[in-house]
Short mmCIF file of C-alpha atoms and ligand atoms in Angstrom, two decimals:
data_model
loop_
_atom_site.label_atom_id
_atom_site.label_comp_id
_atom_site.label_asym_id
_atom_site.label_seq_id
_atom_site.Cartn_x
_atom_site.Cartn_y
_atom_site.Cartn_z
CA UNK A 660 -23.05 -3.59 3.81
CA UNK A 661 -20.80 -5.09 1.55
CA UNK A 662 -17.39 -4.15 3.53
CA UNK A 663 -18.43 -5.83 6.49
CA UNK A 664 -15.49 -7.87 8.15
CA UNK A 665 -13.18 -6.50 5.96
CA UNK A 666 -10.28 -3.87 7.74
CA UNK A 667 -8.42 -0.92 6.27
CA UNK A 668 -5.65 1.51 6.88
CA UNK A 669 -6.10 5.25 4.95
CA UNK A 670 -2.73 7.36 4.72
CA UNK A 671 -3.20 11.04 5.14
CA UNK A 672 -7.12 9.97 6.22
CA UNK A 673 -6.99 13.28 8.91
CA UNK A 674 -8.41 15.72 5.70
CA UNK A 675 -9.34 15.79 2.32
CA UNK A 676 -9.66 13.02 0.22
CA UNK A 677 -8.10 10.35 2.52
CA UNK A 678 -10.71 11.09 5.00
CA UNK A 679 -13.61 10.90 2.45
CA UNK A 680 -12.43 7.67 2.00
CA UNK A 681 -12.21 6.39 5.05
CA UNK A 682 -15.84 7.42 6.36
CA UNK A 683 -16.64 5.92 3.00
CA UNK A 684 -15.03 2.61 3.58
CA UNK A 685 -16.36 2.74 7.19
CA UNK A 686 -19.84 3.36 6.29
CA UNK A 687 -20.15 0.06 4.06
CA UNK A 688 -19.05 -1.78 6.93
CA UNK A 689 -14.91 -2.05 7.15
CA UNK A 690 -12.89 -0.87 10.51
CA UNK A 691 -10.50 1.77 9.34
CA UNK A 692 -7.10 3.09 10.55
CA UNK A 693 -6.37 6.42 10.44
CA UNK A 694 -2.92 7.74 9.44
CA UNK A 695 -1.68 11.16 9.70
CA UNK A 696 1.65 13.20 9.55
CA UNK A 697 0.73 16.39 11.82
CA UNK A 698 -3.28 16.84 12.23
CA UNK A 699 -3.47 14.84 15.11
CA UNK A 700 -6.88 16.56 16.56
CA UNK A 701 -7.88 16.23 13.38
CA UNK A 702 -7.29 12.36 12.64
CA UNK A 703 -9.10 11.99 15.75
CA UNK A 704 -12.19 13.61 14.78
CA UNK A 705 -12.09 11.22 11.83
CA UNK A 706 -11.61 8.53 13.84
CA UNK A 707 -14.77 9.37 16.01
CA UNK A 708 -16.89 9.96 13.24
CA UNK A 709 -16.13 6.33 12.31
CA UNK A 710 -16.70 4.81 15.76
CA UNK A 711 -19.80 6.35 16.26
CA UNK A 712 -21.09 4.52 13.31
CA UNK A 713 -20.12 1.21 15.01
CA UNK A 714 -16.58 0.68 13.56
CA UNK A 715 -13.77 -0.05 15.04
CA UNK A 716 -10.88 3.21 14.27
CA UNK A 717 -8.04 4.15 15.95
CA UNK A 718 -5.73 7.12 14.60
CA UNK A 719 -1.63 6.52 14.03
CA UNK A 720 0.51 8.98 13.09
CA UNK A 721 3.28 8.01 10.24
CA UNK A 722 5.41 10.13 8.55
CA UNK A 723 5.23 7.55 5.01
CA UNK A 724 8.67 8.45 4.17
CA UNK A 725 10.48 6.62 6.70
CA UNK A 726 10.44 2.92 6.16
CA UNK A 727 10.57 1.96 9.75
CA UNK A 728 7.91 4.39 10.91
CA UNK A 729 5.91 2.64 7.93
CA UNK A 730 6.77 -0.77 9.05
CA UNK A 731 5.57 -0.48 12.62
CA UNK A 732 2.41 1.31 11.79
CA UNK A 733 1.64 -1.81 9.60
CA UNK A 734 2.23 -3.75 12.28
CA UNK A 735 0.22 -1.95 14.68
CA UNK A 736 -2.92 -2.14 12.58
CA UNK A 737 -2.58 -5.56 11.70
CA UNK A 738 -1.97 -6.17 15.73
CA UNK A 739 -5.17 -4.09 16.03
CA UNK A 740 -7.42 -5.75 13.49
CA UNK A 741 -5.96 -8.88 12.99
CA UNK A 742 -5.82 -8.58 9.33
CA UNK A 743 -5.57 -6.08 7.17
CA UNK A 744 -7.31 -6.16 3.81
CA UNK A 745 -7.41 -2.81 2.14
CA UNK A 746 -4.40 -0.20 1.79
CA UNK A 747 -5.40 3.18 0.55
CA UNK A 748 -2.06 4.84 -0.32
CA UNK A 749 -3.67 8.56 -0.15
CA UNK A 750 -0.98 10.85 1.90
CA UNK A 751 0.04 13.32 -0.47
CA UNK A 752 2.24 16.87 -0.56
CA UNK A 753 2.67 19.36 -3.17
CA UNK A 754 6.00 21.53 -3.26
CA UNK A 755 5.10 23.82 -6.77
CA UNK A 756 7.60 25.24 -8.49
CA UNK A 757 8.77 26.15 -12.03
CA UNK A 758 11.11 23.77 -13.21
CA UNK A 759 14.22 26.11 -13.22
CA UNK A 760 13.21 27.65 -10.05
CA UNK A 761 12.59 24.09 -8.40
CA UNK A 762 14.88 23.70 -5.52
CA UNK A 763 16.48 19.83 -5.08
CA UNK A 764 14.43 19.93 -1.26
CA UNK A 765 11.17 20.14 -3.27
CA UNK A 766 12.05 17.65 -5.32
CA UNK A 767 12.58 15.54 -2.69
CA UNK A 768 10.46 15.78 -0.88
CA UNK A 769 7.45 15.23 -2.93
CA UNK A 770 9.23 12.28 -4.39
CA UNK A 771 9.92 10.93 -1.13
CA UNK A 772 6.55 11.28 0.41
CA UNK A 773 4.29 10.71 -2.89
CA UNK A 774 5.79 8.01 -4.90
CA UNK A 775 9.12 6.31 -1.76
CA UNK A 776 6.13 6.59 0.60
CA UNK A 777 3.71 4.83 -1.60
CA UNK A 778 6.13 2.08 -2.09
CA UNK A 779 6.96 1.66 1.38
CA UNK A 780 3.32 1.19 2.52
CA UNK A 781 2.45 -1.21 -0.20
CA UNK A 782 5.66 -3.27 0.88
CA UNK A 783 5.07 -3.48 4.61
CA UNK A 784 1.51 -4.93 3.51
CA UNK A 785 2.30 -7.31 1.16
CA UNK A 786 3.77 -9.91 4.17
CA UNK A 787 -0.12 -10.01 5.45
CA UNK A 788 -2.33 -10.24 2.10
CA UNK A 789 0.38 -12.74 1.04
CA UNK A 790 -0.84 -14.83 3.64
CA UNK A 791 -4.10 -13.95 3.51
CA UNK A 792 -4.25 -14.63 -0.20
CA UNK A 793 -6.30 -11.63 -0.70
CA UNK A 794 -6.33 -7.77 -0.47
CA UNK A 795 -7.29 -4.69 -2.13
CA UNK A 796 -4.37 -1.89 -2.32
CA UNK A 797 -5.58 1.51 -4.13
CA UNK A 798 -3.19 4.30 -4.95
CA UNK A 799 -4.40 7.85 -5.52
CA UNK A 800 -2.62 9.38 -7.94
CA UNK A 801 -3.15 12.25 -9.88
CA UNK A 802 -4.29 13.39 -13.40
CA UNK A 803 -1.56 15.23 -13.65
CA UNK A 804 0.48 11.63 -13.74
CA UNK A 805 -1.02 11.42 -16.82
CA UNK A 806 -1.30 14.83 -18.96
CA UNK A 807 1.49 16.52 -16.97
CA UNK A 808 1.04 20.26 -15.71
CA UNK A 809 3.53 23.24 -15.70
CA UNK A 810 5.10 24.14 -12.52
CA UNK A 811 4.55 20.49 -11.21
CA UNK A 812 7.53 18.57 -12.34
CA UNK A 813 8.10 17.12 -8.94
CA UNK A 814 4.95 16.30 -8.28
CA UNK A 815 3.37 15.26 -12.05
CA UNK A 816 6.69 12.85 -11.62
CA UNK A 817 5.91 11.18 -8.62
CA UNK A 818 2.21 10.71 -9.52
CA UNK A 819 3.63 9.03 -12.88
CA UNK A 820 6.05 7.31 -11.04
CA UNK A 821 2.51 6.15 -8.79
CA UNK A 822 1.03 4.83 -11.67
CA UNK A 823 3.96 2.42 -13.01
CA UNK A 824 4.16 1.18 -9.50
CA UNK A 825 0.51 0.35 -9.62
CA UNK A 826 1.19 -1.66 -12.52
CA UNK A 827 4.43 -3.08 -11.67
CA UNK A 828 2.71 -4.17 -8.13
CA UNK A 829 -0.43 -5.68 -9.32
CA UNK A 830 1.10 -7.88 -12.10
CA UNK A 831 3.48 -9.28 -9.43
CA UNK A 832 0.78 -9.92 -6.41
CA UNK A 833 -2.40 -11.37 -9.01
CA UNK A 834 -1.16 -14.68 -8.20
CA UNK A 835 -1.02 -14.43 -5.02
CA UNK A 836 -5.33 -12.71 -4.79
CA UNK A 837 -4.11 -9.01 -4.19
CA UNK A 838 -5.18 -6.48 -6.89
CA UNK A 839 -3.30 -3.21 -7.12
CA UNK A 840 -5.27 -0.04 -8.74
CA UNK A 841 -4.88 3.72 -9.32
CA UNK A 842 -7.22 6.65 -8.88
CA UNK A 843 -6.23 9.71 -10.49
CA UNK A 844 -8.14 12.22 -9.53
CA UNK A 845 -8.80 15.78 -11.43
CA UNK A 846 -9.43 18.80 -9.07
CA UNK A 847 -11.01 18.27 -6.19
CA UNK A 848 -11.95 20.62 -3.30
CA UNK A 849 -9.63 20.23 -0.38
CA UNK A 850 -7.42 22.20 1.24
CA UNK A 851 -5.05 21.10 -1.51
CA UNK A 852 -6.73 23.45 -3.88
CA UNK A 853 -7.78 26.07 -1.78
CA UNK A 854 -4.33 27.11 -1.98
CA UNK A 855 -4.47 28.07 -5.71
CA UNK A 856 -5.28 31.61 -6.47
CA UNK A 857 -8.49 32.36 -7.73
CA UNK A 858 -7.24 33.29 -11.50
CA UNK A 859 -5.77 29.82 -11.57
CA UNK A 860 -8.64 28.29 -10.44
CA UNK A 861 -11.02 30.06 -12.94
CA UNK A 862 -8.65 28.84 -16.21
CA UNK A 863 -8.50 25.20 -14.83
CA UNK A 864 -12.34 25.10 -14.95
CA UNK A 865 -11.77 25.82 -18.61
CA UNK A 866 -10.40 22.51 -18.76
CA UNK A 867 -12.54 20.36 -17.16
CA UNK A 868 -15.32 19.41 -19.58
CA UNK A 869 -17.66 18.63 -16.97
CA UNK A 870 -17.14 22.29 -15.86
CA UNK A 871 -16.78 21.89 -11.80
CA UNK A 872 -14.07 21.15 -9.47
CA UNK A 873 -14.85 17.78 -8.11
CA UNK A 874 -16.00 16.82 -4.40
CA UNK A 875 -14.24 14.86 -2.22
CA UNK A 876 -17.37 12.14 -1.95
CA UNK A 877 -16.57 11.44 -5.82
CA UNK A 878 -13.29 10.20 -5.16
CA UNK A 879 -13.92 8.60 -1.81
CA UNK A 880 -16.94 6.36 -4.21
CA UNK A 881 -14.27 5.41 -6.84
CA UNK A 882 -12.21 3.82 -3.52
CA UNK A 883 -15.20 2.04 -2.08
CA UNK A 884 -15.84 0.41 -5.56
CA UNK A 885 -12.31 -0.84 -5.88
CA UNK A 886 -12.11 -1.86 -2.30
CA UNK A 887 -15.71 -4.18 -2.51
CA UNK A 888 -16.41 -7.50 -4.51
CA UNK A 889 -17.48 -5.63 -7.71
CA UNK A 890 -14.17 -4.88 -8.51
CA UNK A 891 -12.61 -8.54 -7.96
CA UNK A 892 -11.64 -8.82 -11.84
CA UNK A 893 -10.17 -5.28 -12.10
CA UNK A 894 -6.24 -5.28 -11.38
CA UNK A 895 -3.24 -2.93 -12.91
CA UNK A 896 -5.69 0.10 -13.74
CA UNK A 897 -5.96 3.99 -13.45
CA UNK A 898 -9.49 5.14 -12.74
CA UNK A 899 -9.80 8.69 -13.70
CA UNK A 900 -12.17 10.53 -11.54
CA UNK A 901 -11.66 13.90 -13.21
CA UNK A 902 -14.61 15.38 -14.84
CA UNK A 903 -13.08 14.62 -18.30
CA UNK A 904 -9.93 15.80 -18.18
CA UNK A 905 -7.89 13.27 -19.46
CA UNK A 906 -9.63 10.97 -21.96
CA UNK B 1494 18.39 -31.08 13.55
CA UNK B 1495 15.91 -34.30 12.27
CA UNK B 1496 13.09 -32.33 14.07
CA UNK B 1497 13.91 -29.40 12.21
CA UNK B 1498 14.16 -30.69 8.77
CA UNK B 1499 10.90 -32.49 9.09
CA UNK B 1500 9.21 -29.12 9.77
CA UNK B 1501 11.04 -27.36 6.70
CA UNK B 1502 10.25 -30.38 4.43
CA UNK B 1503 6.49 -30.18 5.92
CA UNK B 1504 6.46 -26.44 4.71
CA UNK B 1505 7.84 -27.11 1.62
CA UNK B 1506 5.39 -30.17 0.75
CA UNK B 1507 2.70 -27.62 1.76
CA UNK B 1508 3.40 -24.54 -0.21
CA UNK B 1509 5.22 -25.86 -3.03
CA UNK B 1510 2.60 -28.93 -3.65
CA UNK B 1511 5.96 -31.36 -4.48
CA UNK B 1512 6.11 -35.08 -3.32
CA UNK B 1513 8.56 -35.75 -0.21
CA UNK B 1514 10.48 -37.96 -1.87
CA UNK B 1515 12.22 -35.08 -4.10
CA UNK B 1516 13.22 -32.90 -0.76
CA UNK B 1517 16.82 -33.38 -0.02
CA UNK B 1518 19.42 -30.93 1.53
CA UNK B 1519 20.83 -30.52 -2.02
CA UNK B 1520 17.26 -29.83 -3.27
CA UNK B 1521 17.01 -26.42 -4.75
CA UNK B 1522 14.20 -24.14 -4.67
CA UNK B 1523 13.82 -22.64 -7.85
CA UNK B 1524 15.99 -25.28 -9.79
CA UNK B 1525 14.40 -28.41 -8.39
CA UNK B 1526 11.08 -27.73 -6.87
CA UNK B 1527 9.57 -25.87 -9.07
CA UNK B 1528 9.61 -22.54 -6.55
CA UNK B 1529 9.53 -19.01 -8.43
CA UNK B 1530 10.65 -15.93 -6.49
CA UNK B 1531 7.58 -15.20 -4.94
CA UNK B 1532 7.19 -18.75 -3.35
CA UNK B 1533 10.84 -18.46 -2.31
CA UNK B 1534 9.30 -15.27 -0.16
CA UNK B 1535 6.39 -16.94 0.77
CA UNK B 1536 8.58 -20.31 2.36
CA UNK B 1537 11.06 -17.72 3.94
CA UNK B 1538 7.49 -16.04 5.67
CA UNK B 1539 6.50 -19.18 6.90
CA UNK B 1540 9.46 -20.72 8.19
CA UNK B 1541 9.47 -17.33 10.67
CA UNK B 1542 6.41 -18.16 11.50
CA UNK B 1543 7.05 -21.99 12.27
CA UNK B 1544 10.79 -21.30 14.28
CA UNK B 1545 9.48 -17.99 15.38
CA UNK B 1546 12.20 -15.50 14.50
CA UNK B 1547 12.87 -13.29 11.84
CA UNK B 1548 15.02 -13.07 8.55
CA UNK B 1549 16.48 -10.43 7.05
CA UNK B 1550 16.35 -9.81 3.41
CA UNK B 1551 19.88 -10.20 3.18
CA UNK B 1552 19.64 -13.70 5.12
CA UNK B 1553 16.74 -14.74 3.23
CA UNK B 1554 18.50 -14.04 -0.44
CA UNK B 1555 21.01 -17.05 0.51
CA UNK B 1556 18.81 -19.56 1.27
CA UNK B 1557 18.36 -21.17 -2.03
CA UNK B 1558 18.34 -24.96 -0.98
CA UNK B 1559 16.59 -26.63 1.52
CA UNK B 1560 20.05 -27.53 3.61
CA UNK B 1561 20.68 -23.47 3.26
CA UNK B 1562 17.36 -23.02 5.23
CA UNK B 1563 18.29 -26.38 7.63
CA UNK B 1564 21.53 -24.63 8.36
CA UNK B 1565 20.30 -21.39 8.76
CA UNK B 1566 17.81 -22.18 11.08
CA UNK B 1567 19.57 -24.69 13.10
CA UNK B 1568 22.68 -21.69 13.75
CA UNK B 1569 19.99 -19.11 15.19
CA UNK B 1570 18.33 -21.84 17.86
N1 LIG C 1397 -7.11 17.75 -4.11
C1 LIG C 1397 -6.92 17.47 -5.39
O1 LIG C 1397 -7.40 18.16 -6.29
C2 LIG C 1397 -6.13 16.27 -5.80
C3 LIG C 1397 -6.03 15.96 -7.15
C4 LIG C 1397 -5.33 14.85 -7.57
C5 LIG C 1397 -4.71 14.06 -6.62
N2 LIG C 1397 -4.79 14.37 -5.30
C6 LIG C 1397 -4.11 13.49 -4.36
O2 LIG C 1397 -5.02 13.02 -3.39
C7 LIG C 1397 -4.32 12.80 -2.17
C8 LIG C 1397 -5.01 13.56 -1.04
O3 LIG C 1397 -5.03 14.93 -1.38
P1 LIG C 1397 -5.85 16.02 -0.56
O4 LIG C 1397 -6.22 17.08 -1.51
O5 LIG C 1397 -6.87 15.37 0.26
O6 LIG C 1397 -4.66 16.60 0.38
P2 LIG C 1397 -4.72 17.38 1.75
O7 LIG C 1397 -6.09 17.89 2.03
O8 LIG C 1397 -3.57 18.33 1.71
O9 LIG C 1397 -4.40 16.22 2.82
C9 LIG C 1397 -3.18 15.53 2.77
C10 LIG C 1397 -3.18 14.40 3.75
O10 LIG C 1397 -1.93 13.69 3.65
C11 LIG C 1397 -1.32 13.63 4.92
N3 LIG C 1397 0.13 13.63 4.77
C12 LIG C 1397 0.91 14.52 4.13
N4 LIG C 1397 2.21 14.16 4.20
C13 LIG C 1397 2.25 13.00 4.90
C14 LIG C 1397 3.29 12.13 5.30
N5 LIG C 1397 4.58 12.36 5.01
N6 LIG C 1397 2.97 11.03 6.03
C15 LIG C 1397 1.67 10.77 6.34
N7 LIG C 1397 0.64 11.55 5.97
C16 LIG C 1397 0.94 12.66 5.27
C17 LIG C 1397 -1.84 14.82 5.67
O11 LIG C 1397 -1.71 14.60 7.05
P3 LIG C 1397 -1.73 15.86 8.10
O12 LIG C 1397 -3.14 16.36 8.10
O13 LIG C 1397 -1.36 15.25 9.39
O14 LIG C 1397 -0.78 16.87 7.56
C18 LIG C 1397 -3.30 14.85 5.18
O15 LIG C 1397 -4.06 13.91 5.89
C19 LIG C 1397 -2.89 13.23 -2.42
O16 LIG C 1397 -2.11 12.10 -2.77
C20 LIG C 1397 -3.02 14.16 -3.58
O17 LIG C 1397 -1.82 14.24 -4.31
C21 LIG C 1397 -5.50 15.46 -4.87
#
């Protein structure tokens, strides 16, 4: 297992992607912390699924907007684990709108949570892999961060936004044995993209040359990857996990 | 106050790799010992840890010598 030892904490791990990562992470070996905003019963059947495959878990709910809600759930899991060596910055909103119709709230929102909250968490860790001298923080961002997509401004913003930090981040922790890295993921099934009406759907699989929405499981392998000893040498990078879309 | 600048000056030695003969009270950081922002952080870390207590950002961004830290420390024991 080659995440044995090693401990993590997943934002937004109580559904969809975060969650495929975190049984993921768990099932090569690591202890995992599970972060949620509202789906606490949820969070906890995450958190179950990983103890029953001998991991240590424990659930924590964080809203990843609010720096000192971030700072003592840091805390906690490092109190918890006694280290902390992976951060997977996953917790994620959408607020869609057309650009003139886009209200300032949903703006802010999706700023605040997507690309404020992604900063916050990779602060409050830096203080322990500093010490450590090593850890493995992975952003999920979005392929939309990278093509853009109509009636996403807020959102195709703070996923942009997501990917600058990724690089800003990893060129200033290399020295100290703490890579930084990106996902950005295409569409996957989650309850994300259930939302979208089926006419939507049906023209966005005209874009994906690989001709499928994506699964969860593919995204949660990209993490594990970044996250083991393969990926020691990779730092500063956007992994697109998208079927083709953006090449 | 002795006590306390031997344990700064043993931090310092430590995580800045510098001979004990070039730590003074006047010695700065950056300037003098060869520090760079990020080891600035990292001393600021581990003098919490060593005098157990904790420094604001604020706090931390005006200890630039090794008297500022001496001083600093010394007024919250
Ligand atoms: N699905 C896709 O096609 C797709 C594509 C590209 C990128 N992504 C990105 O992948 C990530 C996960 O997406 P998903 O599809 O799995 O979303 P999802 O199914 O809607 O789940 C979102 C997760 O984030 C949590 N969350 C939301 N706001 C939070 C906050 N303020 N603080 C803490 N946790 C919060 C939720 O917690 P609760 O359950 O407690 O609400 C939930 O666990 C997001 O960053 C998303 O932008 C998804």
């Amino acid at each position: 297992m080659t995440l044995e030892g090693k401990t993590a904490l997943v934002t937004g791990a109580s559904r969809g992607i975060g969650k495929a990562i975190a049984l993921e992470l768990a099932r090569l070996g690591a202890d995992v912390a599970i972060n949620y905003a509202g789906s606490e019963q949820k969070a906890k059947e995450t958190a179950e699924e990983i103890q029953a495959m001998g991991r240590r878990s424990f659930i924590i709910q964080c809203d990843i907007s609010d720096s000192d809600a971030v700072q003592s759930m840091v805390k906690e899991t490092i109190d918890q684990f006694g280290r902390l060596d992976i951060l997977v910055n996953n917790a994620g909103i959408t607020r869609d709108n057309l650009l003139m119709r886009m209200k300032d709230q949903e703006w802010d929102d999706v700023i605040n949570t997507n690309l404020k909250g992604v900063f916050l968490c990779t602060k409050a860790v830096t203080r322990q892999m500093m010490k450590q001298r090593s850890g493995r923080i992975i952003n999920i961002s979005s392929v939309v961060g990278r093509i853009g997509n109509a009636g996403q401004a807020n959102y195709t913003a703070a996923k942009a936004g997501v990917i600058g930090l990724t690089k800003a981040s990893a060129r200033e922790l290399a020295a100290r044995g703490i890579t930084v890295n990106a996902i950005a993921p295409g569409f996957i099934s989650t309850d994300m993209t259930d939302e979208l009406p089926a006419e939507a759907k049906e023209q966005l699989l005209g874009q994906i040359p690989l001709g499928t929405l994506g699964e969860t499981a593919d995204i949660a392998a990209a993490a594990a990857f970044l996250a083991g000893d393969g990926a020691k040498y990779i730092t500063g990078q956007v992994i697109g996990v998208d079927g083709g879309m953006a090449m | 106050m002795a006590d306390v600048l031997e344990r700064v000056t043993k931090i310092i030695v430590d995580r800045l790799g510098v001979e004990e003969s070039q730590i003074n009270l006047d010695a700065k950081f950056k300037e003098d010992l060869g520090a760079d922002s990020l080891d600035v952080v990292e001393l600021v870390m581990e003098l919490e840890d060593e005098f157990d207590m904790e420094i604001s950002d604020d706090d931390a961004e005006n200890i630039t010598t090794v008297g500022d830290a001496v001083t600093y420390i010394n007024s919250k024991n």
